[in-house]
N, CA, C and O atoms as a DFTB+ gen file, in Angstrom:
304 C
 N C O
     1  1       0.372      -1.480       0.037
     2  2       0.074      -0.258       0.058
     3  2       0.772       0.941       0.030
     4  3       1.640       0.962       0.902
     5  1       0.698       2.348      -0.914
     6  2       1.444       3.125      -1.011
     7  2       0.704       4.340       0.456
     8  3      -0.477       4.481       0.774
     9  1       1.828       4.954       0.993
    10  2       1.888       6.576       1.387
    11  2       1.360       7.540       0.730
    12  3       0.974       7.448      -0.435
    13  1       1.312       8.402       1.334
    14  2       0.590       9.664       0.629
    15  2       0.305      10.572       1.790
    16  3      -0.421      10.546       2.784
    17  1       1.685      11.852       0.938
    18  2       1.196      12.925       2.221
    19  2       0.678      14.003       1.612
    20  3       0.767      13.956       0.385
    21  1       0.243      14.816       1.995
    22  2      -0.710      16.471       2.088
    23  2      -0.259      17.555       2.311
    24  3      -0.175      17.616       3.538
    25  1       0.064      18.398       1.916
    26  2       1.086      19.224       2.869
    27  2       0.392      20.724       2.229
    28  3      -0.340      20.975       1.272
    29  1       1.039      21.533       3.293
    30  2       0.197      23.149       3.390
    31  2      -1.366      22.928       3.216
    32  3      -1.908      23.238       2.155
    33  1      -1.913      22.515       4.025
    34  2      -3.473      22.328       4.621
    35  2      -3.308      22.640       5.048
    36  3      -2.295      22.353       5.687
    37  1      -4.323      24.046       5.413
    38  2      -4.686      24.918       6.743
    39  2      -4.579      23.989       7.416
    40  3      -4.498      22.778       7.207
    41  1      -4.583      25.057       8.876
    42  2      -4.772      24.866      10.209
    43  2      -6.725      24.625      10.227
    44  3      -7.430      23.622      10.123
    45  1      -6.844      25.206      10.300
    46  2      -8.979      25.249      10.000
    47  2      -9.469      23.722       9.189
    48  3     -10.209      22.866       9.674
    49  1      -8.956      23.703       8.130
    50  2      -9.686      22.240       7.903
    51  2      -9.287      21.029       8.285
    52  3     -10.007      20.033       8.365
    53  1      -7.726      21.125       8.612
    54  2      -7.390      19.746       9.824
    55  2      -8.636      19.890      10.621
    56  3      -9.593      19.143      10.411
    57  1      -8.664      20.834      11.541
    58  2      -9.178      21.312      12.519
    59  2     -10.553      20.545      12.676
    60  3     -11.071      20.008      13.655
    61  1     -10.913      20.671      11.510
    62  2     -12.339      20.468      10.869
    63  2     -12.351      19.005      11.050
    64  3     -12.846      18.325      11.949
    65  1     -11.442      18.552       9.585
    66  2     -10.972      17.206       9.100
    67  2     -10.887      16.157      11.023
    68  3     -11.255      15.043      11.394
    69  1     -10.240      17.281      11.659
    70  2      -9.648      15.611      12.718
    71  2     -11.682      15.944      13.922
    72  3     -11.981      14.877      14.458
    73  1     -12.515      16.836      14.173
    74  2     -13.267      16.921      14.779
    75  2     -14.237      15.723      13.745
    76  3     -14.540      14.834      14.540
    77  1     -14.685      15.444      12.670
    78  2     -15.459      15.347      11.651
    79  2     -14.900      13.775      11.874
    80  3     -15.672      12.847      11.633
    81  1     -13.628      13.526      12.311
    82  2     -13.248      11.926      12.138
    83  2     -13.291      11.082      14.171
    84  3     -13.206       9.910      14.536
    85  1     -13.434      12.219      14.867
    86  2     -13.384      11.856      15.798
    87  2     -14.928      11.697      16.591
    88  3     -15.291      10.909      17.464
    89  1     -15.779      12.998      15.761
    90  2     -17.431      12.278      15.959
    91  2     -17.656      10.943      14.981
    92  3     -18.525      10.195      15.428
    93  1     -16.934      10.422      13.516
    94  2     -17.520       9.400      13.251
    95  2     -16.419       7.818      14.201
    96  3     -16.272       6.666      13.794
    97  1     -15.952       8.377      15.305
    98  2     -15.397       6.857      16.281
    99  2     -13.900       7.219      15.366
   100  3     -12.930       6.770      15.976
   101  1     -13.543       7.872      14.151
   102  2     -11.931       7.143      13.915
   103  2     -10.804       8.185      13.930
   104  3     -10.787       9.410      14.050
   105  1      -9.926       7.296      13.772
   106  2      -8.627       8.472      13.351
   107  2      -8.754       9.142      12.226
   108  3      -9.526       8.868      11.308
   109  1      -7.867      10.182      12.294
   110  2      -7.998      10.900      11.022
   111  2      -7.070       9.653      10.034
   112  3      -7.503       9.648       8.882
   113  1      -6.393       9.052      10.161
   114  2      -6.051       8.154       8.967
   115  2      -7.096       7.360       8.740
   116  3      -6.969       6.943       7.589
   117  1      -8.155       6.890       9.274
   118  2      -8.796       5.891       8.659
   119  2      -9.773       7.072       8.005
   120  3      -9.937       7.074       6.785
   121  1     -10.349       7.965       8.748
   122  2     -11.654       8.998       7.950
   123  2     -10.761       8.758       6.806
   124  3     -11.157       7.889       6.030
   125  1      -9.258       9.529       6.429
   126  2      -9.355       9.491       4.754
   127  2      -9.096       8.563       4.402
   128  3      -8.683       8.645       3.245
   129  1      -9.100       7.527       4.806
   130  2      -9.139       6.199       3.733
   131  2     -10.495       5.890       3.480
   132  3     -10.957       5.298       2.505
   133  1     -11.214       6.456       4.680
   134  2     -12.792       5.420       4.119
   135  2     -13.444       7.196       3.338
   136  3     -14.504       7.250       2.715
   137  1     -12.541       8.442       3.573
   138  2     -13.345       9.717       2.379
   139  2     -12.408       9.473       0.913
   140  3     -12.833       9.957      -0.136
   141  1     -11.207       8.747       0.935
   142  2     -10.989       7.625      -0.810
   143  2     -11.844       6.964      -1.182
   144  3     -12.382       7.132      -2.276
   145  1     -12.235       5.858      -0.167
   146  2     -12.721       5.138      -0.875
   147  2     -14.585       5.440      -1.093
   148  3     -15.340       4.888      -1.894
   149  1     -14.783       6.106      -0.445
   150  2     -16.237       6.966      -1.340
   151  2     -15.916       7.399      -2.196
   152  3     -16.234       6.854      -3.252
   153  1     -15.198       8.481      -2.221
   154  2     -14.869       9.308      -3.884
   155  2     -14.825       8.427      -5.001
   156  3     -15.554       8.491      -5.991
   157  1     -13.629       7.330      -4.704
   158  2     -13.090       6.476      -5.274
   159  2     -13.513       5.089      -6.104
   160  3     -12.918       4.270      -6.804
   161  1     -15.604       5.398      -5.377
   162  2     -16.279       4.555      -5.457
   163  2     -17.231       5.105      -6.329
   164  3     -18.034       4.434      -6.977
   165  1     -17.165       6.009      -6.341
   166  2     -18.720       6.290      -7.288
   167  2     -17.756       7.100      -9.176
   168  3     -16.610       7.549      -9.161
   169  1     -18.236       7.069      -9.876
   170  2     -18.183       7.139     -11.325
   171  2     -18.360       8.309     -11.381
   172  3     -19.324       8.797     -10.792
   173  1     -17.264       9.287     -12.284
   174  2     -17.010      10.634     -12.588
   175  2     -18.444      10.656     -13.811
   176  3     -18.709       9.738     -14.587
   177  1     -18.988      11.600     -13.716
   178  2     -19.552      11.871     -15.049
   179  2     -18.884      11.670     -16.154
   180  3     -19.458      10.932     -16.954
   181  1     -17.369      12.276     -16.620
   182  2     -17.490      11.396     -17.755
   183  2     -17.013      10.217     -18.159
   184  3     -16.712      10.100     -19.347
   185  1     -16.820       8.912     -17.100
   186  2     -17.461       7.830     -17.173
   187  2     -18.270       7.633     -17.000
   188  3     -18.796       6.983     -17.904
   189  1     -19.245       7.962     -15.691
   190  2     -20.732       7.182     -16.696
   191  2     -21.599       7.538     -17.779
   192  3     -22.708       7.108     -18.096
   193  1     -20.505       8.836     -18.517
   194  2     -20.992       9.267     -20.367
   195  2     -20.484       7.697     -21.212
   196  3     -21.232       6.862     -21.719
   197  1     -18.978       7.685     -21.134
   198  2     -18.685       6.647     -21.758
   199  2     -19.012       4.831     -20.957
   200  3     -18.423       3.941     -21.571
   201  1     -19.315       4.658     -20.515
   202  2     -20.309       3.434     -20.104
   203  2     -22.090       4.044     -20.912
   204  3     -22.695       3.272     -21.655
   205  1     -22.504       5.079     -20.672
   206  2     -23.768       4.960     -21.332
   207  2     -23.918       4.770     -22.815
   208  3     -24.729       4.043     -23.389
   209  1     -22.985       5.559     -23.344
   210  2     -22.272       4.772     -24.970
   211  2     -22.313       3.510     -24.831
   212  3     -23.216       2.847     -25.343
   213  1     -21.592       3.112     -24.300
   214  2     -20.797       1.578     -24.664
   215  2     -22.419       1.306     -24.884
   216  3     -22.859       1.317     -26.033
   217  1     -23.345       1.047     -23.695
   218  2     -23.882      -0.147     -22.643
   219  2     -24.986       0.446     -24.324
   220  3     -25.028      -0.445     -25.171
   221  1     -25.401       1.163     -24.535
   222  2     -26.529       1.608     -24.914
   223  2     -26.278       2.239     -26.581
   224  3     -27.088       2.986     -27.130
   225  1     -25.402       1.913     -27.013
   226  2     -24.943       1.955     -28.081
   227  2     -25.776       0.493     -28.856
   228  3     -25.424      -0.614     -28.450
   229  1     -26.901       0.585     -29.996
   230  2     -27.299      -0.383     -30.767
   231  2     -26.257      -0.507     -31.985
   232  3     -25.520       0.346     -32.480
   233  1     -26.484      -2.106     -32.352
   234  2     -26.096      -2.602     -33.616
   235  2     -26.362      -2.944     -34.972
   236  3     -25.900      -3.536     -35.946
   237  1     -27.852      -1.927     -34.339
   238  2     -29.208      -1.888     -35.800
   239  2     -28.636      -0.177     -36.130
   240  3     -28.030       0.768     -35.626
   241  1     -29.206      -0.543     -37.115
   242  2     -28.920       0.642     -38.300
   243  2     -29.959       1.256     -38.016
   244  3     -30.256       1.002     -36.849
   245  1     -30.954       2.211     -38.675
   246  2     -32.400       2.091     -38.957
   247  2     -32.965       1.783     -39.728
   248  3     -34.185       1.619     -39.734
   249  1     -31.612       1.498     -41.262
   250  2     -32.788       1.132     -42.186
   251  2     -33.076       0.039     -42.204
   252  3     -33.961      -0.416     -42.928
   253  1     -32.003      -0.987     -40.962
   254  2     -32.643      -2.366     -40.292
   255  2     -34.098      -2.229     -39.685
   256  3     -34.941      -3.124     -39.742
   257  1     -34.302      -0.852     -39.031
   258  2     -35.212      -0.600     -37.775
   259  2     -36.400      -0.602     -39.397
   260  3     -37.235      -1.490     -39.224
   261  1     -36.552      -0.118     -40.321
   262  2     -37.135       0.470     -41.242
   263  2     -38.006      -0.521     -41.607
   264  3     -39.233      -0.490     -41.514
   265  1     -36.725      -2.150     -42.385
   266  2     -36.673      -2.842     -43.115
   267  2     -38.111      -4.030     -42.312
   268  3     -39.003      -4.629     -42.914
   269  1     -37.768      -3.991     -40.567
   270  2     -38.093      -4.418     -39.708
   271  2     -39.880      -4.391     -39.756
   272  3     -40.707      -5.302     -39.731
   273  1     -39.971      -3.336     -39.812
   274  2     -41.459      -2.400     -39.675
   275  2     -42.655      -2.563     -40.544
   276  3     -43.860      -2.679     -40.319
   277  1     -41.611      -2.521     -42.054
   278  2     -42.251      -2.860     -42.819
   279  2     -42.691      -4.157     -43.266
   280  3     -43.775      -4.467     -43.759
   281  1     -41.387      -5.072     -42.943
   282  2     -41.808      -6.350     -42.862
   283  2     -42.928      -6.840     -42.074
   284  3     -43.694      -7.256     -42.943
   285  1     -43.425      -7.018     -41.062
   286  2     -44.343      -6.097     -39.846
   287  2     -45.461      -6.138     -40.467
   288  3     -46.180      -7.135     -40.387
   289  1     -45.905      -4.710     -41.425
   290  2     -46.949      -4.020     -42.217
   291  2     -47.131      -5.367     -43.386
   292  3     -48.249      -5.881     -43.379
   293  1     -46.345      -5.814     -44.140
   294  2     -47.619      -6.855     -45.242
   295  2     -47.338      -8.082     -44.741
   296  3     -47.356      -9.049     -45.502
   297  1     -46.995      -8.253     -43.209
   298  2     -47.461     -10.012     -42.617
   299  2     -48.494      -9.674     -41.889
   300  3     -49.000     -10.346     -40.990
   301  1     -48.841      -8.561     -42.294
   302  2     -51.145      -8.524     -41.202
   303  2     -51.796      -9.088     -42.415
   304  3     -53.011      -9.291     -42.427
């Protein structure tokens, strides 16, 4: 596992994070690990768009659809 160092964090932000970690009953390290896990488990908008494009791309052309409609109409 990789160690991570964050420099130049303002004191008021560190204090807020320490309070939130304590309220959650966690160490600051455990609190940060949970934040990172939560953030990385959510897809970004770009990732969602790419996924939607992959999953909604049809292998059927407009011509195929129109031909199927015409075929169904003639079969009535």
